[in-house]
Short mmCIF file of C-alpha atoms and ligand atoms in Angstrom, two decimals:
data_model
loop_
_atom_site.label_atom_id
_atom_site.label_comp_id
_atom_site.label_asym_id
_atom_site.label_seq_id
_atom_site.Cartn_x
_atom_site.Cartn_y
_atom_site.Cartn_z
CA MET K 287 -19.52 -5.24 30.54
CA VAL K 288 -19.92 -5.72 26.68
CA ALA K 289 -23.65 -6.02 26.21
CA GLY K 290 -23.79 -7.22 22.58
CA ALA K 291 -25.80 -5.29 19.73
CA SER K 292 -29.04 -6.61 18.29
CA VAL K 293 -29.14 -6.28 14.69
CA HIS K 294 -32.53 -5.63 12.84
CA THR K 295 -32.93 -5.06 8.99
CA ALA K 296 -36.32 -4.06 7.31
CA GLY K 297 -37.17 -4.20 3.49
CA LEU K 298 -33.24 -4.34 2.72
CA ARG K 299 -32.30 -3.84 -1.01
CA ARG K 300 -29.29 -3.74 -2.69
CA VAL K 301 -28.93 -3.23 -6.43
CA PHE K 302 -25.67 -3.32 -8.30
CA ASP K 303 -25.11 -1.42 -11.67
CA LYS K 304 -23.96 -4.46 -13.29
CA GLY K 305 -24.54 -7.04 -11.10
CA GLY K 306 -28.37 -6.63 -10.89
CA VAL K 307 -30.61 -7.17 -7.54
CA VAL K 308 -28.33 -8.78 -4.88
CA ILE K 309 -30.49 -8.35 -1.99
CA ASP K 310 -34.17 -7.72 -2.27
CA ASP K 311 -36.67 -6.87 0.61
CA LEU K 312 -34.78 -8.64 3.33
CA ASP K 313 -35.88 -8.56 7.11
CA LEU K 314 -33.68 -9.71 9.31
CA GLU K 315 -33.65 -10.20 13.29
CA ILE K 316 -30.83 -11.01 15.18
CA ALA K 317 -30.87 -10.93 18.95
CA ALA K 318 -28.22 -9.34 21.16
CA GLY K 319 -25.50 -11.75 22.05
CA SER K 320 -26.22 -14.35 19.66
CA PHE K 321 -24.04 -16.27 17.49
CA VAL K 322 -25.38 -16.55 14.08
CA ALA K 323 -23.85 -18.30 11.00
CA LEU K 324 -24.92 -17.23 7.46
CA LEU K 325 -24.65 -19.69 4.67
CA GLY K 326 -25.72 -19.76 1.20
CA PRO K 327 -24.32 -20.55 -2.45
CA SER K 328 -21.48 -18.33 -3.83
CA GLY K 329 -22.16 -14.80 -5.03
CA CYS K 330 -25.76 -14.88 -3.38
CA GLY K 331 -25.01 -11.46 -1.28
CA LYS K 332 -23.60 -12.54 2.12
CA SER K 333 -20.55 -10.20 2.11
CA THR K 334 -23.03 -7.59 0.67
CA LEU K 335 -25.31 -8.03 3.59
CA LEU K 336 -22.33 -7.85 5.87
CA ARG K 337 -21.10 -4.53 4.44
CA LEU K 338 -24.46 -3.30 4.77
CA VAL K 339 -24.68 -4.05 8.37
CA ALA K 340 -21.35 -2.55 9.08
CA GLY K 341 -22.49 0.63 7.21
CA LEU K 342 -19.46 0.22 4.83
CA ASP K 343 -22.23 0.18 1.93
CA ALA K 344 -25.54 1.86 1.62
CA PRO K 345 -28.76 0.15 0.99
CA ASP K 346 -30.74 1.21 -2.07
CA ALA K 347 -33.89 0.81 0.20
CA GLY K 348 -34.69 -0.40 3.49
CA THR K 349 -32.90 0.11 6.74
CA VAL K 350 -30.18 -1.37 9.12
CA THR K 351 -30.92 -0.74 12.89
CA LEU K 352 -28.26 -1.72 15.33
CA ALA K 353 -28.43 -0.96 19.25
CA LYS K 354 -27.61 2.53 19.80
CA ASN K 355 -23.94 3.48 19.87
CA ALA K 356 -23.04 -0.18 19.03
CA ARG K 357 -19.28 -0.66 18.10
CA VAL K 358 -18.92 -2.79 15.04
CA ALA K 359 -15.74 -4.64 14.16
CA PHE K 360 -15.15 -6.40 10.89
CA VAL K 361 -12.98 -9.42 9.99
CA PHE K 362 -12.23 -10.10 6.40
CA GLN K 363 -11.44 -13.29 4.53
CA ASP K 364 -7.65 -12.22 4.41
CA ALA K 365 -6.05 -10.60 7.40
CA HIS K 366 -5.29 -7.21 5.91
CA LEU K 367 -2.79 -6.02 8.16
CA LEU K 368 -0.47 -2.67 7.46
CA PRO K 369 2.69 -4.18 6.35
CA TRP K 370 4.79 -1.54 7.83
CA ARG K 371 3.51 -1.93 11.26
CA ASP K 372 4.34 -4.59 13.92
CA VAL K 373 1.58 -6.69 15.47
CA LEU K 374 1.19 -4.60 18.51
CA HIS K 375 0.60 -1.50 16.47
CA ASN K 376 -1.61 -3.12 13.91
CA THR K 377 -3.67 -4.43 16.81
CA ALA K 378 -4.10 -0.81 18.55
CA LEU K 379 -4.75 0.80 14.94
CA PRO K 380 -8.70 1.07 15.78
CA LEU K 381 -8.17 2.75 19.23
CA GLU K 382 -5.41 4.98 17.50
CA LEU K 383 -7.92 6.04 14.71
CA ALA K 384 -10.22 6.81 17.74
CA LYS K 385 -7.83 9.02 19.46
CA VAL K 386 -7.37 6.77 22.53
CA GLY K 387 -4.09 7.83 24.50
CA VAL K 388 -1.00 5.82 23.58
CA THR K 389 -0.65 3.95 27.08
CA GLU K 390 -4.04 2.86 27.23
CA ARG K 391 -4.35 1.62 23.54
CA LEU K 392 -1.01 -0.36 23.79
CA ARG K 393 -2.32 -1.89 27.00
CA GLU K 394 -5.66 -2.68 25.12
CA ALA K 395 -3.72 -4.10 22.18
CA ARG K 396 -1.54 -6.39 24.40
CA ASP K 397 -4.70 -7.68 26.30
CA ALA K 398 -6.32 -8.40 22.93
CA LEU K 399 -3.35 -10.13 21.65
CA ALA K 400 -2.98 -12.31 25.05
CA ALA K 401 -6.56 -13.14 24.27
CA VAL K 402 -5.81 -14.62 20.99
CA GLY K 403 -2.72 -16.24 22.25
CA LEU K 404 -0.35 -14.12 20.48
CA ALA K 405 1.42 -12.27 23.63
CA ASP K 406 5.03 -13.02 22.63
CA ALA K 407 4.56 -11.96 18.83
CA SER K 408 3.80 -8.36 19.46
CA ASP K 409 6.96 -6.83 17.83
CA LYS K 410 6.78 -9.09 14.85
CA LEU K 411 5.97 -7.75 11.30
CA PRO K 412 2.92 -9.22 9.33
CA HIS K 413 5.39 -10.78 6.67
CA GLU K 414 6.89 -12.79 9.60
CA LEU K 415 3.95 -14.31 10.79
CA SER K 416 2.14 -17.56 9.54
CA GLY K 417 -1.02 -17.07 7.77
CA GLY K 418 -2.95 -18.47 10.91
CA MET K 419 -1.14 -15.85 13.16
CA ARG K 420 -1.97 -13.08 10.73
CA MET K 421 -5.50 -14.07 11.02
CA ARG K 422 -5.40 -13.91 14.86
CA VAL K 423 -3.84 -10.48 14.73
CA SER K 424 -6.78 -9.42 12.54
CA LEU K 425 -9.33 -11.05 15.19
CA ALA K 426 -7.18 -9.30 18.07
CA ARG K 427 -7.35 -5.97 16.07
CA ALA K 428 -11.33 -6.40 15.76
CA LEU K 429 -11.53 -7.10 19.52
CA VAL K 430 -9.51 -4.47 20.86
CA THR K 431 -12.45 -1.81 20.45
CA LYS K 432 -14.62 -4.24 22.80
CA PRO K 433 -16.97 -4.41 19.90
CA ASP K 434 -20.76 -5.27 20.43
CA LEU K 435 -21.01 -6.57 17.17
CA LEU K 436 -18.41 -8.93 15.31
CA LEU K 437 -18.88 -9.42 11.51
CA LEU K 438 -16.85 -12.05 9.95
CA ASP K 439 -16.57 -12.91 6.43
CA GLU K 440 -15.18 -16.56 5.66
CA PRO K 441 -12.26 -15.29 8.43
CA PHE K 442 -10.50 -18.72 8.35
CA ALA K 443 -11.33 -20.08 5.06
CA ALA K 444 -7.72 -20.10 3.77
CA LEU K 445 -6.29 -21.98 6.72
CA ASP K 446 -5.23 -25.39 7.37
CA GLU K 447 -8.07 -27.95 9.27
CA MET K 448 -5.99 -27.83 12.65
CA THR K 449 -5.45 -24.00 12.78
CA ARG K 450 -9.02 -23.45 11.77
CA GLN K 451 -10.06 -25.78 14.63
CA ARG K 452 -8.04 -23.69 17.17
CA LEU K 453 -9.44 -20.49 15.90
CA ASP K 454 -12.93 -21.76 15.95
CA ASP K 455 -12.18 -22.75 19.60
CA GLN K 456 -10.79 -19.31 20.45
CA LEU K 457 -13.68 -17.46 18.87
CA ARG K 458 -16.36 -19.62 20.58
CA GLU K 459 -14.54 -19.00 23.69
CA LEU K 460 -14.01 -15.15 23.15
CA TRP K 461 -17.63 -14.95 22.35
CA SER K 462 -18.78 -16.93 25.53
CA GLN K 463 -16.74 -14.50 27.81
CA LEU K 464 -17.47 -11.26 26.14
CA GLY K 465 -20.98 -11.69 25.35
CA LEU K 466 -20.98 -9.84 21.92
CA THR K 467 -23.17 -10.58 18.91
CA VAL K 468 -21.39 -12.41 16.08
CA MET K 469 -22.34 -12.74 12.42
CA PHE K 470 -20.35 -15.52 10.67
CA VAL K 471 -20.03 -16.05 7.12
CA THR K 472 -18.90 -19.68 6.32
CA HIS K 473 -19.19 -22.20 3.49
CA SER K 474 -18.72 -25.06 5.99
CA VAL K 475 -21.65 -26.79 7.40
CA ASP K 476 -19.55 -28.42 10.21
CA GLU K 477 -17.88 -25.02 11.32
CA ALA K 478 -21.52 -23.16 11.23
CA ALA K 479 -22.80 -26.04 13.39
CA TYR K 480 -19.74 -26.21 15.68
CA LEU K 481 -19.47 -22.48 16.34
CA ALA K 482 -23.31 -20.83 16.12
CA GLU K 483 -26.39 -20.95 17.96
CA ARG K 484 -28.28 -20.19 14.95
CA ALA K 485 -27.91 -20.33 11.33
CA LEU K 486 -29.25 -18.59 8.43
CA VAL K 487 -29.41 -20.22 5.07
CA PHE K 488 -29.82 -18.05 2.05
CA SER K 489 -31.19 -18.78 -1.54
CA SER K 490 -29.00 -17.95 -4.52
CA ARG K 491 -29.32 -14.23 -5.82
CA PRO K 492 -31.39 -12.25 -4.62
CA ALA K 493 -30.56 -13.49 -1.26
CA ARG K 494 -33.60 -14.78 0.64
CA ILE K 495 -33.79 -16.60 3.88
CA VAL K 496 -34.60 -20.13 3.13
CA ALA K 497 -33.83 -21.67 6.45
CA ASP K 498 -33.65 -20.32 9.97
CA LEU K 499 -32.12 -23.14 12.26
CA LEU K 500 -31.56 -23.02 15.97
CA PHE K 501 -29.04 -25.75 17.13
CA GLU K 502 -29.73 -27.77 20.04
CA LEU K 503 -26.31 -28.24 21.27
CA PRO K 504 -24.35 -27.79 24.62
CA ARG K 505 -23.10 -24.25 25.28
CA GLU K 506 -19.76 -25.84 25.86
CA ARG K 507 -17.94 -26.97 22.84
CA THR K 508 -15.08 -29.21 22.42
CA VAL K 509 -13.49 -31.07 19.29
CA ALA K 510 -15.21 -34.19 20.72
CA LEU K 511 -18.52 -32.93 20.16
CA ARG K 512 -18.05 -33.12 16.38
CA ALA K 513 -18.09 -36.78 16.67
CA GLU K 514 -21.20 -36.98 18.42
CA ALA K 515 -24.48 -38.09 17.08
CA VAL K 516 -26.40 -34.63 18.20
CA PHE K 517 -23.84 -32.77 16.12
CA ALA K 518 -24.11 -34.90 13.37
CA LYS K 519 -27.94 -34.62 13.30
CA GLU K 520 -27.76 -30.59 13.41
CA ALA K 521 -25.22 -30.71 10.67
CA ARG K 522 -27.42 -32.98 8.54
CA GLY K 523 -30.23 -30.64 9.02
CA LEU K 524 -28.17 -27.70 7.87
CA ARG K 525 -26.72 -29.49 4.82
CA VAL K 526 -30.37 -30.31 3.53
CA ALA K 527 -31.40 -26.76 3.98
CA LEU K 528 -28.56 -25.50 2.10
CA GLU K 529 -29.29 -28.01 -0.77
CA LYS K 530 -32.78 -26.97 -0.86
CA GLY K 531 -31.72 -23.38 -1.09
CA GLY K 532 -29.99 -24.22 -4.37
CA ALA K 533 -26.21 -24.23 -3.32
CA MET O 171 32.21 -13.30 -3.84
CA ARG O 172 28.64 -12.33 -4.90
CA ALA O 173 29.73 -8.67 -5.03
CA LEU O 174 32.76 -9.55 -7.52
CA ARG O 175 30.49 -11.59 -9.74
CA LEU O 176 28.29 -8.38 -9.91
CA ILE O 177 31.12 -5.78 -10.43
CA ALA O 178 33.23 -7.92 -12.71
CA PRO O 179 31.39 -8.11 -15.88
CA PRO O 180 30.74 -4.45 -16.39
CA PHE O 181 34.25 -3.75 -15.19
CA VAL O 182 35.83 -6.15 -18.07
CA ALA O 183 33.43 -4.46 -20.60
CA LEU O 184 34.60 -1.00 -19.60
CA VAL O 185 38.01 -2.20 -19.81
CA VAL O 186 37.64 -3.54 -23.32
CA ILE O 187 35.74 -0.46 -24.62
CA VAL O 188 38.18 1.86 -23.39
CA SER O 189 41.03 0.08 -24.85
CA VAL O 190 39.49 -0.27 -28.27
CA TRP O 191 38.45 3.25 -28.26
CA GLU O 192 42.20 4.21 -27.57
CA PHE O 193 43.49 1.95 -30.01
CA LEU O 194 41.31 3.00 -32.90
CA ALA O 195 41.63 6.78 -31.96
CA ARG O 196 45.34 6.37 -32.10
CA ALA O 197 45.41 3.92 -35.27
CA LEU O 198 43.12 5.93 -37.40
CA ALA O 199 44.82 9.16 -36.24
CA ILE O 200 41.12 10.62 -35.62
CA PRO O 201 41.62 14.43 -34.92
CA LEU O 202 41.72 15.29 -31.17
CA TYR O 203 38.66 17.63 -31.66
CA LEU O 204 36.61 14.96 -33.32
CA LEU O 205 37.08 12.01 -30.74
CA PRO O 206 39.94 12.32 -28.37
CA PRO O 207 41.33 9.20 -26.79
CA PRO O 208 40.52 8.10 -23.37
CA SER O 209 43.89 8.92 -22.17
CA ALA O 210 43.47 12.40 -23.55
CA ILE O 211 40.25 12.85 -21.35
CA ALA O 212 42.07 11.46 -18.44
CA VAL O 213 44.77 14.31 -18.92
CA ALA O 214 42.09 16.86 -19.24
CA ILE O 215 40.55 15.70 -15.90
CA ALA O 216 43.69 15.85 -13.95
CA HIS O 217 44.58 19.25 -15.50
CA ASP O 218 41.27 20.92 -15.13
CA LEU O 219 40.17 18.95 -12.13
CA GLY O 220 39.42 22.18 -10.17
CA ASP O 221 37.20 23.74 -12.68
CA LEU O 222 35.38 20.51 -13.29
CA ALA O 223 34.62 19.99 -9.47
CA LEU O 224 33.50 23.44 -9.19
CA ALA O 225 31.08 22.99 -12.04
CA ALA O 226 29.83 19.73 -10.69
CA SER O 227 29.26 21.30 -7.58
CA VAL O 228 27.26 24.32 -9.08
CA THR O 229 25.14 21.89 -11.24
CA GLY O 230 24.91 19.37 -8.67
CA ARG O 231 23.42 22.17 -6.12
CA ALA O 232 20.81 23.22 -8.83
CA ALA O 233 19.99 19.45 -9.49
CA VAL O 234 19.31 18.63 -5.77
CA TYR O 235 17.29 22.04 -5.27
CA GLY O 236 15.22 21.09 -8.39
CA PHE O 237 14.87 17.49 -7.16
CA LEU O 238 13.85 18.48 -3.72
CA LEU O 239 11.16 20.91 -5.27
CA SER O 240 10.19 17.96 -7.22
CA ALA O 241 9.89 15.58 -4.21
CA VAL O 242 7.75 18.03 -2.26
CA PHE O 243 5.82 19.60 -4.86
CA GLY O 244 5.32 16.36 -6.60
CA THR O 245 4.06 14.35 -3.46
CA ALA O 246 1.65 17.25 -2.49
CA SER O 247 0.06 17.25 -6.09
CA ALA O 248 -0.37 13.54 -5.98
CA VAL O 249 -2.32 13.97 -2.74
CA LEU O 250 -4.42 16.88 -4.02
CA LEU O 251 -5.15 14.97 -7.23
CA SER O 252 -6.04 11.95 -5.31
CA ALA O 253 -8.40 13.76 -3.19
CA SER O 254 -11.07 13.79 -5.85
CA ARG O 255 -11.72 12.52 -9.25
CA ALA O 256 -13.13 15.39 -10.74
CA LEU O 257 -9.77 17.49 -9.63
CA GLU O 258 -7.79 14.55 -11.29
CA ARG O 259 -9.50 14.90 -14.46
CA ALA O 260 -9.38 18.70 -14.37
CA LEU O 261 -5.59 18.99 -13.58
CA TYR O 262 -3.96 15.66 -14.63
CA PRO O 263 -3.57 16.71 -18.28
CA TYR O 264 -1.78 19.79 -17.23
CA THR O 265 0.82 17.58 -15.25
CA VAL O 266 1.25 15.54 -18.45
CA PHE O 267 2.08 18.80 -20.14
CA LEU O 268 4.91 19.16 -17.77
CA GLN O 269 6.52 16.00 -19.11
CA THR O 270 6.08 16.91 -22.81
CA VAL O 271 6.89 20.37 -22.71
CA PRO O 272 10.50 20.71 -24.46
CA ILE O 273 12.31 22.21 -21.63
CA VAL O 274 14.84 23.80 -24.31
CA ALA O 275 11.97 25.84 -25.62
CA ILE O 276 10.78 27.21 -22.11
CA ALA O 277 14.12 27.69 -20.61
CA PRO O 278 14.43 31.29 -21.87
CA LEU O 279 11.13 31.95 -20.38
CA LEU O 280 12.47 30.70 -16.89
CA VAL O 281 15.43 33.08 -17.55
CA LEU O 282 12.92 36.09 -18.13
CA TRP O 283 10.52 35.12 -15.00
CA PHE O 284 13.46 34.13 -12.54
CA GLY O 285 16.64 35.67 -13.90
CA ALA O 286 19.78 34.10 -15.03
CA GLY O 287 21.37 31.87 -12.63
CA MET O 288 20.71 29.19 -10.13
CA ARG O 289 17.05 30.03 -9.55
CA ALA O 290 16.12 29.38 -13.25
CA VAL O 291 18.44 26.47 -13.34
CA ALA O 292 16.92 24.70 -10.37
CA ILE O 293 13.30 25.27 -11.77
CA SER O 294 14.39 23.99 -15.01
CA ALA O 295 15.63 21.02 -12.95
CA PHE O 296 12.23 20.86 -11.18
CA ILE O 297 10.06 20.97 -14.22
CA VAL O 298 11.74 18.08 -16.00
CA SER O 299 11.75 15.94 -12.96
CA VAL O 300 8.45 16.39 -11.32
CA PHE O 301 6.25 14.35 -13.56
CA PRO O 302 7.46 10.75 -12.62
CA VAL O 303 6.97 11.85 -8.80
CA ILE O 304 3.22 12.87 -9.33
CA ALA O 305 2.28 10.02 -11.52
CA SER O 306 3.83 7.12 -9.71
CA THR O 307 2.79 8.66 -6.14
CA LEU O 308 -0.85 8.94 -7.37
CA ALA O 309 -0.72 5.51 -8.70
CA GLY O 310 0.36 4.20 -5.37
CA ILE O 311 -2.40 6.20 -3.52
CA ARG O 312 -5.00 4.88 -6.04
CA SER O 313 -3.89 1.39 -5.57
CA VAL O 314 -4.39 1.25 -1.66
CA GLU O 315 -6.23 -2.07 -0.87
CA PRO O 316 -10.02 -1.49 -0.80
CA ALA O 317 -10.37 -3.45 2.29
CA LEU O 318 -7.86 -1.29 4.18
CA ARG O 319 -9.90 1.68 3.00
CA ASP O 320 -13.07 -0.17 4.49
CA LEU O 321 -11.16 -0.82 7.51
CA PHE O 322 -10.10 3.03 7.99
CA ARG O 323 -13.80 3.86 7.21
CA LEU O 324 -15.31 1.52 9.82
CA TYR O 325 -13.05 2.99 12.50
CA GLY O 326 -14.00 6.46 11.63
CA ALA O 327 -10.64 7.63 10.51
CA SER O 328 -10.32 11.13 9.62
CA ARG O 329 -9.44 12.25 6.00
CA PHE O 330 -5.93 13.18 7.56
CA ASP O 331 -5.24 9.94 9.53
CA THR O 332 -6.19 8.10 6.56
CA LEU O 333 -3.72 10.01 4.48
CA ARG O 334 -0.81 9.92 7.07
CA LYS O 335 -1.41 6.24 8.34
CA LEU O 336 -2.68 4.59 5.22
CA GLU O 337 -2.46 6.25 1.90
CA LEU O 338 1.26 7.51 2.27
CA PRO O 339 2.84 4.60 3.52
CA SER O 340 1.11 2.63 0.91
CA ALA O 341 2.36 4.81 -1.64
CA LEU O 342 5.79 4.98 -0.28
CA PRO O 343 7.45 2.28 -2.65
CA ASN O 344 5.90 4.01 -5.79
CA LEU O 345 7.31 7.45 -4.26
CA VAL O 346 10.81 6.03 -4.00
CA THR O 347 10.26 4.69 -7.68
CA GLY O 348 9.31 8.03 -8.65
CA LEU O 349 12.01 9.66 -6.96
CA ARG O 350 14.70 7.52 -8.55
CA VAL O 351 13.51 8.47 -11.89
CA ALA O 352 13.57 11.93 -10.88
CA ALA O 353 17.08 11.93 -9.56
CA GLY O 354 18.36 11.30 -13.25
CA LEU O 355 16.09 13.77 -14.84
CA ALA O 356 16.90 16.68 -12.38
CA VAL O 357 20.63 16.58 -13.46
CA ILE O 358 19.70 16.69 -17.21
CA GLY O 359 16.98 19.45 -16.42
CA ALA O 360 19.74 21.51 -14.70
CA ILE O 361 22.27 21.34 -17.59
CA VAL O 362 19.65 22.08 -20.18
CA GLY O 363 18.81 24.97 -17.90
CA GLU O 364 22.42 25.97 -17.72
CA PHE O 365 22.72 26.05 -21.65
CA VAL O 366 20.31 28.89 -21.63
CA ALA O 367 20.40 30.45 -18.20
CA GLY O 368 24.19 30.93 -18.22
CA PHE O 369 26.27 31.76 -15.45
CA SER O 370 25.08 31.76 -11.96
CA GLU O 371 26.29 33.76 -9.05
CA SER O 372 28.19 30.93 -7.64
CA GLY O 373 30.18 30.12 -10.88
CA ALA O 374 29.84 28.15 -14.05
CA GLY O 375 28.22 24.77 -14.17
CA LEU O 376 28.75 21.74 -16.31
CA GLY O 377 26.44 22.97 -18.79
CA ILE O 378 28.61 26.14 -19.28
CA LEU O 379 31.49 24.11 -19.30
CA ILE O 380 30.36 21.96 -22.00
CA LEU O 381 29.24 25.07 -23.95
CA SER O 382 32.48 26.66 -23.64
CA SER O 383 34.76 23.47 -24.42
CA TYR O 384 32.54 23.05 -27.42
CA ARG O 385 33.36 26.60 -28.56
CA GLN O 386 36.93 26.27 -28.05
CA LEU O 387 37.02 22.60 -29.81
CA ARG O 388 38.36 21.28 -26.32
CA THR O 389 36.36 17.98 -27.02
CA ASP O 390 38.59 16.31 -24.45
CA LEU O 391 37.21 18.87 -21.62
CA LEU O 392 33.78 18.27 -23.05
CA PHE O 393 33.81 14.52 -22.86
CA ALA O 394 35.29 15.08 -19.11
CA ALA O 395 32.34 17.31 -18.31
CA VAL O 396 29.79 14.91 -19.81
CA LEU O 397 31.56 12.12 -17.58
CA PHE O 398 31.08 14.25 -14.25
CA ALA O 399 27.54 15.14 -15.28
CA ALA O 400 26.73 11.31 -15.81
CA MET O 401 28.39 10.75 -12.46
CA LEU O 402 26.33 13.45 -10.91
CA GLY O 403 23.28 11.78 -12.03
CA LEU O 404 24.33 8.43 -10.85
CA LEU O 405 25.40 10.06 -7.17
CA LEU O 406 21.91 11.23 -6.84
CA PHE O 407 20.20 8.15 -8.16
CA GLY O 408 22.42 6.31 -5.53
CA ALA O 409 21.58 8.43 -2.54
CA VAL O 410 17.87 8.12 -3.39
CA ASN O 411 18.45 4.32 -3.43
CA LEU O 412 20.01 4.32 -0.44
CA ALA O 413 17.30 6.38 1.38
CA GLY O 414 14.42 4.26 -0.15
CA HIS O 415 16.23 1.16 0.99
CA PHE O 416 16.32 2.33 4.63
CA LEU O 417 12.74 3.72 4.69
CA LEU O 418 11.43 0.37 3.21
CA ARG O 419 13.72 -2.39 4.18
CA ARG O 420 11.72 -3.34 7.30
CA TRP O 421 8.53 -4.38 5.44
CA HIS O 422 8.49 -3.91 1.71
CA PRO O 423 9.33 -7.17 -0.59
CA SER O 424 11.53 -4.90 -2.99
CA ALA O 425 14.04 -3.93 -0.09
CA ARG O 426 13.94 -7.14 1.73
CA GLU O 427 17.09 -9.56 1.79
CA PRO O 428 16.37 -12.68 -0.63
CA SER O 429 16.44 -15.33 1.91
N1 ATP G 585 -19.22 -3.59 -5.77
C1 ATP G 585 -20.03 -4.24 -6.71
N2 ATP G 585 -20.44 -3.89 -7.87
C2 ATP G 585 -20.91 -4.77 -8.63
N3 ATP G 585 -21.40 -6.02 -8.35
C3 ATP G 585 -21.15 -6.39 -7.06
C4 ATP G 585 -20.36 -5.80 -6.10
N4 ATP G 585 -20.32 -6.41 -4.83
C5 ATP G 585 -20.65 -7.64 -5.26
N5 ATP G 585 -21.32 -7.53 -6.43
C6 ATP G 585 -22.24 -8.81 -6.93
O1 ATP G 585 -23.10 -9.03 -6.02
C7 ATP G 585 -23.24 -10.53 -5.88
C8 ATP G 585 -23.09 -10.90 -4.37
O2 ATP G 585 -21.77 -10.63 -4.10
P1 ATP G 585 -21.30 -11.21 -2.60
O3 ATP G 585 -19.98 -10.79 -2.41
O4 ATP G 585 -22.05 -10.39 -1.59
O5 ATP G 585 -21.48 -12.73 -2.51
P2 ATP G 585 -21.14 -13.78 -1.43
O6 ATP G 585 -22.46 -14.28 -0.92
O7 ATP G 585 -20.27 -13.03 -0.28
O8 ATP G 585 -20.27 -14.88 -2.17
P3 ATP G 585 -19.09 -15.73 -1.74
O9 ATP G 585 -19.84 -16.73 -0.99
O10 ATP G 585 -18.55 -16.00 -3.13
O11 ATP G 585 -18.21 -14.89 -0.97
C9 ATP G 585 -22.24 -11.02 -6.94
O12 ATP G 585 -22.95 -11.54 -7.95
C10 ATP G 585 -21.41 -9.96 -7.21
O13 ATP G 585 -20.95 -10.12 -8.60
MG1 MG G 586 -18.13 -13.30 0.11
#
């Protein structure tokens, strides 16, 4: 159904007036349907890269190429819901802006909310939700457009361990069901190894790829995996690469 | 209980001030035309209630018209100015001019342009009250969360949808704040307008009543008219507050019940 979009960048460059060169001559190849974690020191340009891929920011040189007509969704570090809209109508917003009919968009929104386990919260307002629930609404809002490419910028960083684990599981589950491409920025080595098939480690500014790792882990992932030796080995490999990169 | 604790202190203060005033006015035998005691003002209110009520309704109508003009024109201007930085830079200084222009000085101009009466008075109320609406709504639109703007952009929102579904709702708390200030100013603008524009078709407003009681040294009636003017402002302010509360109570912290 949803195919997943490949992402390709060539000679990507972004310079800020005050910040200097953040991304320089970056070539990136991400296969359709893959789950890629992006790691690197703070301020190295991960968010900038994600914004460039989403088309929210324009590169100073180089190109970003997505599969034709790829639908892109973005989840920010904070939920960023509209405080005056209930959960259902927040979730339906992207479809509303795309002029999808009201019956259809509310049905899709209900489905998306059910997928993140929030079916009974649809008439609540954002301020009535916990941080974890708000984040899940944000995820449902991203999924409601049936995106081919999902970009997440440290989405669960502000949450407690248990909630984070649950959302990680949900995200991984959704990814394997829907077959979309995921780019996931995180500072957590364990989270990256647990979620992704592949990790890209960036150097400090300007962001260069210092390591490109493929995890050899089972496709089916549960909490138990975190305690196993194979997982520890992959996580260690990633941690070493990150330290070499200057984190 | 809470309501009592809220109302009791100002009420006690009022009683004390009025009593002291009454006592001093009598004890020092201050001439009535200089400072009438509260009891004399009360008598004037009772005696001229009809005139006062009519005047308040005339002034009130002009103030409400001016206020509504401010609400509509102020919001529209803010939307227009927010559309481009260049436009804002070019026009914003002139909106500041609206605030700094002494209304007494241009009121005669209004009479020349719009004729003596309700229209000139309402426009005077409008000129005095529009700036806070423009300024606060503009600030509200400008401070929309950047991430939400990104979200609307990512999903291909039209300019109109961004305005209707993001900018205006985000700016609503600021708009309400601006309107609260405008409510009080509109009454002031109407009364100043009446000083210059004089009678309107529908009768004498509070401004006229204040001028005529001054000329006749009816200081008791003058005080009564000032009291009515203050209450008019309070009434308009209260109405805006109530409307704002109902618009915002579901989601904005400023209107939510403290829990
Ligand atoms: N709009 C901007 N204007 C100027 N400088 C910017 C802008 N956005 C980002 N920068 C600069 O670009 C660099 C990279 O920022 P970016 O947010 O991409 O880092 P990051 O890798 O996401 O960091 P973190 O892990 O802390 O989120 C930083 O030095 C930042 O100061
Ligand atoms: Mg970042």
